Amino acid sequence: MRRAFVAAATGMVVALGAGGPAAAAPARIQFRIGPKPYSEALLDLAQQANVTLIGAGACSGSSRTGLEGVLSVDEALSQLLAGAPCSARVVGPGTVEVQSVARSDPPRPSP
């Protein structure tokens, strides 16, 4: 009787998804985004990943390399925006927010 209970409890834990880190692995998606303005590249990323994008217009400039490969949304954002004047973060399930990164001007010499 005890063995049957332990087996049933173990089965429930696995069925409920408490299988450890592998159960929480982010989805990997095939991305194909050519070089283009960051705002357009971000919209392409959002469409290919089926996520809502907030603030794509906050990112000026253009991606010179684009992005291609099977990646998580976080990995794709990091690669696409490397060196960009903006950053992006996942703010909720299926939602990505883009923010402009304030660039600091070099200090001016005193007169």
PDB file of N, CA and C in Angstrom:
ATOM      1  N   MET A   1       0.826  -1.185   0.000  1.00  0.00           N
ATOM      2  CA  MET A   1       0.000   0.000   0.000  1.00  0.00           C
ATOM      3  C   MET A   1       0.873   1.252   0.000  1.00  0.00           C
ATOM      4  N   ARG A   2       1.908   1.257   0.814  1.00  0.00           N
ATOM      5  CA  ARG A   2       2.797   2.420   0.892  1.00  0.00           C
ATOM      6  C   ARG A   2       3.488   2.661  -0.450  1.00  0.00           C
ATOM      7  N   ARG A   3       3.937   1.586  -1.120  1.00  0.00           N
ATOM      8  CA  ARG A   3       4.591   1.733  -2.420  1.00  0.00           C
ATOM      9  C   ARG A   3       3.634   2.334  -3.446  1.00  0.00           C
ATOM     10  N   ALA A   4       2.400   1.924  -3.420  1.00  0.00           N
ATOM     11  CA  ALA A   4       1.413   2.456  -4.363  1.00  0.00           C
ATOM     12  C   ALA A   4       1.206   3.947  -4.134  1.00  0.00           C
ATOM     13  N   PHE A   5       1.174   4.371  -2.858  1.00  0.00           N
ATOM     14  CA  PHE A   5       1.010   5.783  -2.539  1.00  0.00           C
ATOM     15  C   PHE A   5       2.207   6.589  -3.018  1.00  0.00           C
ATOM     16  N   VAL A   6       3.420   6.105  -2.764  1.00  0.00           N
ATOM     17  CA  VAL A   6       4.634   6.808  -3.186  1.00  0.00           C
ATOM     18  C   VAL A   6       4.671   6.909  -4.706  1.00  0.00           C
ATOM     19  N   ALA A   7       4.341   5.841  -5.404  1.00  0.00           N
ATOM     20  CA  ALA A   7       4.331   5.856  -6.865  1.00  0.00           C
ATOM     21  C   ALA A   7       3.294   6.847  -7.389  1.00  0.00           C
ATOM     22  N   ALA A   8       2.130   6.867  -6.788  1.00  0.00           N
ATOM     23  CA  ALA A   8       1.086   7.799  -7.211  1.00  0.00           C
ATOM     24  C   ALA A   8       1.496   9.241  -6.949  1.00  0.00           C
ATOM     25  N   ALA A   9       2.099   9.511  -5.794  1.00  0.00           N
ATOM     26  CA  ALA A   9       2.545  10.865  -5.468  1.00  0.00           C
ATOM     27  C   ALA A   9       3.648  11.324  -6.415  1.00  0.00           C
ATOM     28  N   THR A  10       4.574  10.443  -6.730  1.00  0.00           N
ATOM     29  CA  THR A  10       5.648  10.777  -7.664  1.00  0.00           C
ATOM     30  C   THR A  10       5.076  11.080  -9.036  1.00  0.00           C
ATOM     31  N   GLY A  11       4.123  10.298  -9.478  1.00  0.00           N
ATOM     32  CA  GLY A  11       3.478  10.538 -10.757  1.00  0.00           C
ATOM     33  C   GLY A  11       2.786  11.880 -10.807  1.00  0.00           C
ATOM     34  N   MET A  12       2.143  12.290  -9.713  1.00  0.00           N
ATOM     35  CA  MET A  12       1.478  13.589  -9.669  1.00  0.00           C
ATOM     36  C   MET A  12       2.481  14.726  -9.752  1.00  0.00           C
ATOM     37  N   VAL A  13       3.605  14.603  -9.062  1.00  0.00           N
ATOM     38  CA  VAL A  13       4.610  15.664  -9.089  1.00  0.00           C
ATOM     39  C   VAL A  13       5.112  15.855 -10.519  1.00  0.00           C
ATOM     40  N   VAL A  14       5.402  14.775 -11.213  1.00  0.00           N
ATOM     41  CA  VAL A  14       5.865  14.863 -12.594  1.00  0.00           C
ATOM     42  C   VAL A  14       4.765  15.425 -13.484  1.00  0.00           C
ATOM     43  N   ALA A  15       3.546  14.973 -13.306  1.00  0.00           N
ATOM     44  CA  ALA A  15       2.428  15.441 -14.125  1.00  0.00           C
ATOM     45  C   ALA A  15       2.141  16.918 -13.904  1.00  0.00           C
ATOM     46  N   LEU A  16       2.385  17.415 -12.709  1.00  0.00           N
ATOM     47  CA  LEU A  16       2.119  18.822 -12.408  1.00  0.00           C
ATOM     48  C   LEU A  16       3.253  19.735 -12.854  1.00  0.00           C
ATOM     49  N   GLY A  17       4.323  19.169 -13.391  1.00  0.00           N
ATOM     50  CA  GLY A  17       5.375  19.995 -13.941  1.00  0.00           C
ATOM     51  C   GLY A  17       6.449  20.395 -12.964  1.00  0.00           C
ATOM     52  N   ALA A  18       6.581  19.723 -11.860  1.00  0.00           N
ATOM     53  CA  ALA A  18       7.629  20.070 -10.910  1.00  0.00           C
ATOM     54  C   ALA A  18       8.874  19.259 -11.226  1.00  0.00           C
ATOM     55  N   GLY A  19       9.255  19.246 -12.484  1.00  0.00           N
ATOM     56  CA  GLY A  19      10.364  18.432 -12.929  1.00  0.00           C
ATOM     57  C   GLY A  19      11.707  19.108 -12.868  1.00  0.00           C
ATOM     58  N   GLY A  20      11.823  20.288 -12.315  1.00  0.00           N
ATOM     59  CA  GLY A  20      13.113  20.955 -12.198  1.00  0.00           C
ATOM     60  C   GLY A  20      13.339  21.973 -13.296  1.00  0.00           C
ATOM     61  N   PRO A  21      14.593  22.401 -13.458  1.00  0.00           N
ATOM     62  CA  PRO A  21      14.924  23.474 -14.380  1.00  0.00           C
ATOM     63  C   PRO A  21      14.528  23.204 -15.821  1.00  0.00           C
ATOM     64  N   ALA A  22      14.583  21.972 -16.275  1.00  0.00           N
ATOM     65  CA  ALA A  22      14.229  21.681 -17.663  1.00  0.00           C
ATOM     66  C   ALA A  22      12.773  22.031 -17.949  1.00  0.00           C
ATOM     67  N   ALA A  23      11.917  21.941 -16.973  1.00  0.00           N
ATOM     68  CA  ALA A  23      10.507  22.252 -17.172  1.00  0.00           C
ATOM     69  C   ALA A  23      10.303  23.741 -17.421  1.00  0.00           C
ATOM     70  N   ALA A  24      11.221  24.585 -16.974  1.00  0.00           N
ATOM     71  CA  ALA A  24      11.077  26.027 -17.114  1.00  0.00           C
ATOM     72  C   ALA A  24      11.921  26.585 -18.257  1.00  0.00           C
ATOM     73  N   ALA A  25      12.450  25.731 -19.116  1.00  0.00           N
ATOM     74  CA  ALA A  25      13.290  26.196 -20.219  1.00  0.00           C
ATOM     75  C   ALA A  25      12.476  27.087 -21.150  1.00  0.00           C
ATOM     76  N   PRO A  26      13.055  28.231 -21.556  1.00  0.00           N
ATOM     77  CA  PRO A  26      12.323  29.127 -22.458  1.00  0.00           C
ATOM     78  C   PRO A  26      12.172  28.515 -23.844  1.00  0.00           C
ATOM     79  N   ALA A  27      11.093  28.880 -24.500  1.00  0.00           N
ATOM     80  CA  ALA A  27      10.844  28.393 -25.854  1.00  0.00           C
ATOM     81  C   ALA A  27      11.920  28.911 -26.797  1.00  0.00           C
ATOM     82  N   ARG A  28      12.310  28.088 -27.747  1.00  0.00           N
ATOM     83  CA  ARG A  28      13.297  28.490 -28.741  1.00  0.00           C
ATOM     84  C   ARG A  28      12.569  28.639 -30.073  1.00  0.00           C
ATOM     85  N   ILE A  29      12.871  29.718 -30.757  1.00  0.00           N
ATOM     86  CA  ILE A  29      12.136  30.105 -31.955  1.00  0.00           C
ATOM     87  C   ILE A  29      13.129  30.335 -33.092  1.00  0.00           C
ATOM     88  N   GLN A  30      12.731  30.004 -34.298  1.00  0.00           N
ATOM     89  CA  GLN A  30      13.558  30.285 -35.485  1.00  0.00           C
ATOM     90  C   GLN A  30      13.348  31.746 -35.877  1.00  0.00           C
ATOM     91  N   PHE A  31      14.403  32.549 -35.795  1.00  0.00           N
ATOM     92  CA  PHE A  31      14.337  33.959 -36.173  1.00  0.00           C
ATOM     93  C   PHE A  31      15.082  34.178 -37.481  1.00  0.00           C
ATOM     94  N   ARG A  32      14.513  35.032 -38.343  1.00  0.00           N
ATOM     95  CA  ARG A  32      15.164  35.480 -39.575  1.00  0.00           C
ATOM     96  C   ARG A  32      14.847  36.960 -39.735  1.00  0.00           C
ATOM     97  N   ILE A  33      15.795  37.797 -39.363  1.00  0.00           N
ATOM     98  CA  ILE A  33      15.598  39.245 -39.415  1.00  0.00           C
ATOM     99  C   ILE A  33      16.824  39.848 -40.095  1.00  0.00           C
ATOM    100  N   GLY A  34      16.606  40.506 -41.215  1.00  0.00           N
ATOM    101  CA  GLY A  34      17.707  41.116 -41.951  1.00  0.00           C
ATOM    102  C   GLY A  34      18.110  42.455 -41.355  1.00  0.00           C
ATOM    103  N   PRO A  35      19.234  43.001 -41.824  1.00  0.00           N
ATOM    104  CA  PRO A  35      19.658  44.330 -41.370  1.00  0.00           C
ATOM    105  C   PRO A  35      18.599  45.373 -41.744  1.00  0.00           C
ATOM    106  N   LYS A  36      18.215  46.189 -40.792  1.00  0.00           N
ATOM    107  CA  LYS A  36      17.183  47.215 -40.996  1.00  0.00           C
ATOM    108  C   LYS A  36      17.145  48.107 -39.770  1.00  0.00           C
ATOM    109  N   PRO A  37      16.355  49.191 -39.791  1.00  0.00           N
ATOM    110  CA  PRO A  37      16.225  50.023 -38.596  1.00  0.00           C
ATOM    111  C   PRO A  37      15.780  49.179 -37.388  1.00  0.00           C
ATOM    112  N   TYR A  38      16.329  49.519 -36.211  1.00  0.00           N
ATOM    113  CA  TYR A  38      16.005  48.741 -35.008  1.00  0.00           C
ATOM    114  C   TYR A  38      14.503  48.641 -34.772  1.00  0.00           C
ATOM    115  N   SER A  39      13.780  49.733 -34.997  1.00  0.00           N
ATOM    116  CA  SER A  39      12.332  49.693 -34.737  1.00  0.00           C
ATOM    117  C   SER A  39      11.663  48.641 -35.616  1.00  0.00           C
ATOM    118  N   GLU A  40      12.062  48.538 -36.880  1.00  0.00           N
ATOM    119  CA  GLU A  40      11.484  47.527 -37.774  1.00  0.00           C
ATOM    120  C   GLU A  40      11.950  46.124 -37.387  1.00  0.00           C
ATOM    121  N   ALA A  41      13.228  45.993 -37.033  1.00  0.00           N
ATOM    122  CA  ALA A  41      13.759  44.681 -36.635  1.00  0.00           C
ATOM    123  C   ALA A  41      13.050  44.183 -35.380  1.00  0.00           C
ATOM    124  N   LEU A  42      12.774  45.079 -34.440  1.00  0.00           N
ATOM    125  CA  LEU A  42      12.064  44.695 -33.218  1.00  0.00           C
ATOM    126  C   LEU A  42      10.636  44.251 -33.528  1.00  0.00           C
ATOM    127  N   LEU A  43       9.988  44.926 -34.469  1.00  0.00           N
ATOM    128  CA  LEU A  43       8.632  44.514 -34.861  1.00  0.00           C
ATOM    129  C   LEU A  43       8.665  43.138 -35.528  1.00  0.00           C
ATOM    130  N   ASP A  44       9.681  42.881 -36.351  1.00  0.00           N
ATOM    131  CA  ASP A  44       9.822  41.551 -36.955  1.00  0.00           C
ATOM    132  C   ASP A  44      10.023  40.490 -35.876  1.00  0.00           C
ATOM    133  N   LEU A  45      10.886  40.798 -34.905  1.00  0.00           N
ATOM    134  CA  LEU A  45      11.138  39.855 -33.806  1.00  0.00           C
ATOM    135  C   LEU A  45       9.837  39.560 -33.064  1.00  0.00           C
ATOM    136  N   ALA A  46       9.072  40.602 -32.760  1.00  0.00           N
ATOM    137  CA  ALA A  46       7.811  40.420 -32.030  1.00  0.00           C
ATOM    138  C   ALA A  46       6.836  39.554 -32.828  1.00  0.00           C
ATOM    139  N   GLN A  47       6.778  39.784 -34.134  1.00  0.00           N
ATOM    140  CA  GLN A  47       5.865  38.990 -34.968  1.00  0.00           C
ATOM    141  C   GLN A  47       6.315  37.533 -35.025  1.00  0.00           C
ATOM    142  N   GLN A  48       7.612  37.298 -35.216  1.00  0.00           N
ATOM    143  CA  GLN A  48       8.109  35.929 -35.315  1.00  0.00           C
ATOM    144  C   GLN A  48       7.987  35.173 -34.000  1.00  0.00           C
ATOM    145  N   ALA A  49       8.103  35.887 -32.870  1.00  0.00           N
ATOM    146  CA  ALA A  49       8.014  35.254 -31.553  1.00  0.00           C
ATOM    147  C   ALA A  49       6.593  35.267 -31.003  1.00  0.00           C
ATOM    148  N   ASN A  50       5.673  35.943 -31.705  1.00  0.00           N
ATOM    149  CA  ASN A  50       4.288  36.056 -31.260  1.00  0.00           C
ATOM    150  C   ASN A  50       4.201  36.685 -29.869  1.00  0.00           C
ATOM    151  N   VAL A  51       4.898  37.829 -29.712  1.00  0.00           N
ATOM    152  CA  VAL A  51       4.850  38.574 -28.452  1.00  0.00           C
ATOM    153  C   VAL A  51       4.372  39.992 -28.727  1.00  0.00           C
ATOM    154  N   THR A  52       3.860  40.646 -27.697  1.00  0.00           N
ATOM    155  CA  THR A  52       3.456  42.037 -27.780  1.00  0.00           C
ATOM    156  C   THR A  52       4.677  42.901 -27.501  1.00  0.00           C
ATOM    157  N   LEU A  53       4.877  43.920 -28.330  1.00  0.00           N
ATOM    158  CA  LEU A  53       6.035  44.795 -28.189  1.00  0.00           C
ATOM    159  C   LEU A  53       5.569  46.183 -27.804  1.00  0.00           C
ATOM    160  N   ILE A  54       6.158  46.732 -26.764  1.00  0.00           N
ATOM    161  CA  ILE A  54       5.834  48.080 -26.293  1.00  0.00           C
ATOM    162  C   ILE A  54       7.055  48.965 -26.507  1.00  0.00           C
ATOM    163  N   GLY A  55       6.905  50.062 -27.243  1.00  0.00           N
ATOM    164  CA  GLY A  55       7.962  51.060 -27.358  1.00  0.00           C
ATOM    165  C   GLY A  55       9.013  50.830 -28.421  1.00  0.00           C
ATOM    166  N   ALA A  56       8.699  50.177 -29.523  1.00  0.00           N
ATOM    167  CA  ALA A  56       9.705  49.932 -30.567  1.00  0.00           C
ATOM    168  C   ALA A  56      10.295  51.234 -31.095  1.00  0.00           C
ATOM    169  N   GLY A  57       9.510  52.299 -31.116  1.00  0.00           N
ATOM    170  CA  GLY A  57       9.982  53.591 -31.609  1.00  0.00           C
ATOM    171  C   GLY A  57      11.038  54.236 -30.724  1.00  0.00           C
ATOM    172  N   ALA A  58      11.257  53.701 -29.532  1.00  0.00           N
ATOM    173  CA  ALA A  58      12.258  54.249 -28.615  1.00  0.00           C
ATOM    174  C   ALA A  58      13.675  53.895 -29.036  1.00  0.00           C
ATOM    175  N   CYS A  59      13.814  53.072 -30.053  1.00  0.00           N
ATOM    176  CA  CYS A  59      15.138  52.606 -30.478  1.00  0.00           C
ATOM    177  C   CYS A  59      15.469  53.165 -31.855  1.00  0.00           C
ATOM    178  N   SER A  60      16.341  54.168 -31.889  1.00  0.00           N
ATOM    179  CA  SER A  60      16.744  54.756 -33.166  1.00  0.00           C
ATOM    180  C   SER A  60      17.974  54.026 -33.706  1.00  0.00           C
ATOM    181  N   GLY A  61      18.284  54.294 -34.951  1.00  0.00           N
ATOM    182  CA  GLY A  61      19.448  53.658 -35.550  1.00  0.00           C
ATOM    183  C   GLY A  61      19.068  52.387 -36.272  1.00  0.00           C
ATOM    184  N   SER A  62      20.088  51.709 -36.800  1.00  0.00           N
ATOM    185  CA  SER A  62      19.846  50.501 -37.590  1.00  0.00           C
ATOM    186  C   SER A  62      20.754  49.361 -37.170  1.00  0.00           C
ATOM    187  N   SER A  63      20.223  48.169 -37.303  1.00  0.00           N
ATOM    188  CA  SER A  63      20.990  46.950 -37.084  1.00  0.00           C
ATOM    189  C   SER A  63      21.777  46.672 -38.362  1.00  0.00           C
ATOM    190  N   ARG A  64      23.068  46.488 -38.240  1.00  0.00           N
ATOM    191  CA  ARG A  64      23.895  46.238 -39.425  1.00  0.00           C
ATOM    192  C   ARG A  64      23.994  44.763 -39.763  1.00  0.00           C
ATOM    193  N   THR A  65      23.705  43.912 -38.781  1.00  0.00           N
ATOM    194  CA  THR A  65      23.897  42.484 -39.008  1.00  0.00           C
ATOM    195  C   THR A  65      22.608  41.691 -39.078  1.00  0.00           C
ATOM    196  N   GLY A  66      21.542  42.162 -38.483  1.00  0.00           N
ATOM    197  CA  GLY A  66      20.320  41.374 -38.433  1.00  0.00           C
ATOM    198  C   GLY A  66      20.471  40.223 -37.452  1.00  0.00           C
ATOM    199  N   LEU A  67      19.639  39.216 -37.621  1.00  0.00           N
ATOM    200  CA  LEU A  67      19.615  38.099 -36.673  1.00  0.00           C
ATOM    201  C   LEU A  67      19.070  36.872 -37.383  1.00  0.00           C
ATOM    202  N   GLU A  68      19.738  35.742 -37.201  1.00  0.00           N
ATOM    203  CA  GLU A  68      19.224  34.489 -37.756  1.00  0.00           C
ATOM    204  C   GLU A  68      19.653  33.347 -36.850  1.00  0.00           C
ATOM    205  N   GLY A  69      18.694  32.494 -36.498  1.00  0.00           N
ATOM    206  CA  GLY A  69      19.000  31.330 -35.691  1.00  0.00           C
ATOM    207  C   GLY A  69      17.843  30.924 -34.816  1.00  0.00           C
ATOM    208  N   VAL A  70      18.025  29.819 -34.125  1.00  0.00           N
ATOM    209  CA  VAL A  70      17.021  29.303 -33.196  1.00  0.00           C
ATOM    210  C   VAL A  70      17.427  29.757 -31.801  1.00  0.00           C
ATOM    211  N   LEU A  71      16.644  30.671 -31.233  1.00  0.00           N
ATOM    212  CA  LEU A  71      16.987  31.330 -29.975  1.00  0.00           C
ATOM    213  C   LEU A  71      15.758  31.522 -29.099  1.00  0.00           C
ATOM    214  N   SER A  72      15.989  31.786 -27.814  1.00  0.00           N
ATOM    215  CA  SER A  72      14.900  32.226 -26.948  1.00  0.00           C
ATOM    216  C   SER A  72      14.660  33.711 -27.250  1.00  0.00           C
ATOM    217  N   VAL A  73      13.553  34.253 -26.795  1.00  0.00           N
ATOM    218  CA  VAL A  73      13.262  35.673 -27.012  1.00  0.00           C
ATOM    219  C   VAL A  73      14.340  36.524 -26.354  1.00  0.00           C
ATOM    220  N   ASP A  74      14.752  36.185 -25.127  1.00  0.00           N
ATOM    221  CA  ASP A  74      15.805  36.947 -24.447  1.00  0.00           C
ATOM    222  C   ASP A  74      17.114  36.924 -25.225  1.00  0.00           C
ATOM    223  N   GLU A  75      17.502  35.759 -25.735  1.00  0.00           N
ATOM    224  CA  GLU A  75      18.736  35.651 -26.509  1.00  0.00           C
ATOM    225  C   GLU A  75      18.642  36.482 -27.791  1.00  0.00           C
ATOM    226  N   ALA A  76      17.498  36.420 -28.464  1.00  0.00           N
ATOM    227  CA  ALA A  76      17.308  37.169 -29.700  1.00  0.00           C
ATOM    228  C   ALA A  76      17.380  38.673 -29.436  1.00  0.00           C
ATOM    229  N   LEU A  77      16.736  39.128 -28.368  1.00  0.00           N
ATOM    230  CA  LEU A  77      16.789  40.548 -28.022  1.00  0.00           C
ATOM    231  C   LEU A  77      18.219  40.989 -27.729  1.00  0.00           C
ATOM    232  N   SER A  78      18.949  40.193 -26.971  1.00  0.00           N
ATOM    233  CA  SER A  78      20.332  40.537 -26.626  1.00  0.00           C
ATOM    234  C   SER A  78      21.200  40.648 -27.871  1.00  0.00           C
ATOM    235  N   GLN A  79      21.073  39.691 -28.768  1.00  0.00           N
ATOM    236  CA  GLN A  79      21.895  39.710 -29.982  1.00  0.00           C
ATOM    237  C   GLN A  79      21.486  40.839 -30.917  1.00  0.00           C
ATOM    238  N   LEU A  80      20.196  41.037 -31.107  1.00  0.00           N
ATOM    239  CA  LEU A  80      19.716  42.065 -32.014  1.00  0.00           C
ATOM    240  C   LEU A  80      20.086  43.460 -31.533  1.00  0.00           C
ATOM    241  N   LEU A  81      20.018  43.681 -30.219  1.00  0.00           N
ATOM    242  CA  LEU A  81      20.236  45.023 -29.673  1.00  0.00           C
ATOM    243  C   LEU A  81      21.650  45.257 -29.151  1.00  0.00           C
ATOM    244  N   ALA A  82      22.572  44.344 -29.415  1.00  0.00           N
ATOM    245  CA  ALA A  82      23.965  44.550 -28.992  1.00  0.00           C
ATOM    246  C   ALA A  82      24.490  45.822 -29.670  1.00  0.00           C
ATOM    247  N   GLY A  83      24.884  46.793 -28.879  1.00  0.00           N
ATOM    248  CA  GLY A  83      25.389  48.056 -29.400  1.00  0.00           C
ATOM    249  C   GLY A  83      24.312  49.061 -29.773  1.00  0.00           C
ATOM    250  N   ALA A  84      23.049  48.724 -29.576  1.00  0.00           N
ATOM    251  CA  ALA A  84      21.935  49.628 -29.921  1.00  0.00           C
ATOM    252  C   ALA A  84      21.758  50.690 -28.833  1.00  0.00           C
ATOM    253  N   PRO A  85      21.126  51.799 -29.195  1.00  0.00           N
ATOM    254  CA  PRO A  85      20.870  52.850 -28.204  1.00  0.00           C
ATOM    255  C   PRO A  85      19.609  52.586 -27.381  1.00  0.00           C
ATOM    256  N   CYS A  86      19.272  51.318 -27.217  1.00  0.00           N
ATOM    257  CA  CYS A  86      18.085  50.962 -26.441  1.00  0.00           C
ATOM    258  C   CYS A  86      18.299  49.599 -25.799  1.00  0.00           C
ATOM    259  N   SER A  87      17.405  49.262 -24.909  1.00  0.00           N
ATOM    260  CA  SER A  87      17.422  47.940 -24.288  1.00  0.00           C
ATOM    261  C   SER A  87      15.993  47.411 -24.289  1.00  0.00           C
ATOM    262  N   ALA A  88      15.866  46.116 -24.108  1.00  0.00           N
ATOM    263  CA  ALA A  88      14.541  45.503 -24.071  1.00  0.00           C
ATOM    264  C   ALA A  88      14.521  44.462 -22.977  1.00  0.00           C
ATOM    265  N   ARG A  89      13.357  44.283 -22.398  1.00  0.00           N
ATOM    266  CA  ARG A  89      13.201  43.263 -21.358  1.00  0.00           C
ATOM    267  C   ARG A  89      11.798  42.684 -21.430  1.00  0.00           C
ATOM    268  N   VAL A  90      11.705  41.432 -21.050  1.00  0.00           N
ATOM    269  CA  VAL A  90      10.405  40.771 -20.972  1.00  0.00           C
ATOM    270  C   VAL A  90       9.745  41.244 -19.684  1.00  0.00           C
ATOM    271  N   VAL A  91       8.572  41.880 -19.806  1.00  0.00           N
ATOM    272  CA  VAL A  91       7.897  42.446 -18.638  1.00  0.00           C
ATOM    273  C   VAL A  91       6.723  41.599 -18.167  1.00  0.00           C
ATOM    274  N   GLY A  92       6.375  40.598 -18.926  1.00  0.00           N
ATOM    275  CA  GLY A  92       5.279  39.707 -18.552  1.00  0.00           C
ATOM    276  C   GLY A  92       5.184  38.611 -19.593  1.00  0.00           C
ATOM    277  N   PRO A  93       4.320  37.651 -19.363  1.00  0.00           N
ATOM    278  CA  PRO A  93       4.175  36.571 -20.332  1.00  0.00           C
ATOM    279  C   PRO A  93       3.793  37.131 -21.706  1.00  0.00           C
ATOM    280  N   GLY A  94       4.656  36.936 -22.684  1.00  0.00           N
ATOM    281  CA  GLY A  94       4.362  37.383 -24.039  1.00  0.00           C
ATOM    282  C   GLY A  94       4.436  38.876 -24.255  1.00  0.00           C
ATOM    283  N   THR A  95       5.112  39.621 -23.383  1.00  0.00           N
ATOM    284  CA  THR A  95       5.198  41.073 -23.528  1.00  0.00           C
ATOM    285  C   THR A  95       6.631  41.542 -23.349  1.00  0.00           C
ATOM    286  N   VAL A  96       7.111  42.336 -24.311  1.00  0.00           N
ATOM    287  CA  VAL A  96       8.468  42.875 -24.297  1.00  0.00           C
ATOM    288  C   VAL A  96       8.379  44.392 -24.330  1.00  0.00           C
ATOM    289  N   GLU A  97       9.166  45.060 -23.485  1.00  0.00           N
ATOM    290  CA  GLU A  97       9.206  46.516 -23.438  1.00  0.00           C
ATOM    291  C   GLU A  97      10.578  47.002 -23.880  1.00  0.00           C
ATOM    292  N   VAL A  98      10.588  48.001 -24.768  1.00  0.00           N
ATOM    293  CA  VAL A  98      11.819  48.601 -25.273  1.00  0.00           C
ATOM    294  C   VAL A  98      11.958  49.978 -24.657  1.00  0.00           C
ATOM    295  N   GLN A  99      13.180  50.288 -24.206  1.00  0.00           N
ATOM    296  CA  GLN A  99      13.450  51.602 -23.620  1.00  0.00           C
ATOM    297  C   GLN A  99      14.728  52.163 -24.197  1.00  0.00           C
ATOM    298  N   SER A 100      14.735  53.451 -24.410  1.00  0.00           N
ATOM    299  CA  SER A 100      15.925  54.143 -24.869  1.00  0.00           C
ATOM    300  C   SER A 100      16.967  54.126 -23.753  1.00  0.00           C
ATOM    301  N   VAL A 101      18.222  53.966 -24.132  1.00  0.00           N
ATOM    302  CA  VAL A 101      19.305  54.003 -23.161  1.00  0.00           C
ATOM    303  C   VAL A 101      19.909  55.398 -23.203  1.00  0.00           C
ATOM    304  N   ALA A 102      19.927  56.048 -22.059  1.00  0.00           N
ATOM    305  CA  ALA A 102      20.504  57.392 -21.990  1.00  0.00           C
ATOM    306  C   ALA A 102      22.007  57.295 -22.177  1.00  0.00           C
ATOM    307  N   ARG A 103      22.491  58.029 -23.147  1.00  0.00           N
ATOM    308  CA  ARG A 103      23.935  58.059 -23.363  1.00  0.00           C
ATOM    309  C   ARG A 103      24.504  59.242 -22.610  1.00  0.00           C
ATOM    310  N   SER A 104      25.565  59.003 -21.921  1.00  0.00           N
ATOM    311  CA  SER A 104      26.172  60.096 -21.179  1.00  0.00           C
ATOM    312  C   SER A 104      27.220  60.777 -22.058  1.00  0.00           C
ATOM    313  N   ASP A 105      27.185  62.092 -22.049  1.00  0.00           N
ATOM    314  CA  ASP A 105      28.184  62.855 -22.804  1.00  0.00           C
ATOM    315  C   ASP A 105      29.480  62.854 -22.024  1.00  0.00           C
ATOM    316  N   PRO A 106      30.610  62.862 -22.753  1.00  0.00           N
ATOM    317  CA  PRO A 106      31.879  62.901 -22.011  1.00  0.00           C
ATOM    318  C   PRO A 106      31.986  64.210 -21.244  1.00  0.00           C
ATOM    319  N   PRO A 107      32.654  64.207 -20.107  1.00  0.00           N
ATOM    320  CA  PRO A 107      32.761  65.436 -19.324  1.00  0.00           C
ATOM    321  C   PRO A 107      33.508  66.511 -20.114  1.00  0.00           C
ATOM    322  N   ARG A 108      33.012  67.716 -20.004  1.00  0.00           N
ATOM    323  CA  ARG A 108      33.648  68.849 -20.676  1.00  0.00           C
ATOM    324  C   ARG A 108      34.713  69.447 -19.772  1.00  0.00           C
ATOM    325  N   PRO A 109      35.816  69.852 -20.387  1.00  0.00           N
ATOM    326  CA  PRO A 109      36.867  70.467 -19.555  1.00  0.00           C
ATOM    327  C   PRO A 109      36.378  71.808 -19.003  1.00  0.00           C
ATOM    328  N   SER A 110      36.782  72.094 -17.797  1.00  0.00           N
ATOM    329  CA  SER A 110      36.372  73.370 -17.186  1.00  0.00           C
ATOM    330  C   SER A 110      37.175  74.511 -17.794  1.00  0.00           C
ATOM    331  N   PRO A 111      36.525  75.708 -17.910  1.00  0.00           N
ATOM    332  CA  PRO A 111      37.190  76.856 -18.559  1.00  0.00           C
ATOM    333  C   PRO A 111      38.349  77.402 -17.780  1.00  0.00           C
TER     334      PRO A 111
END
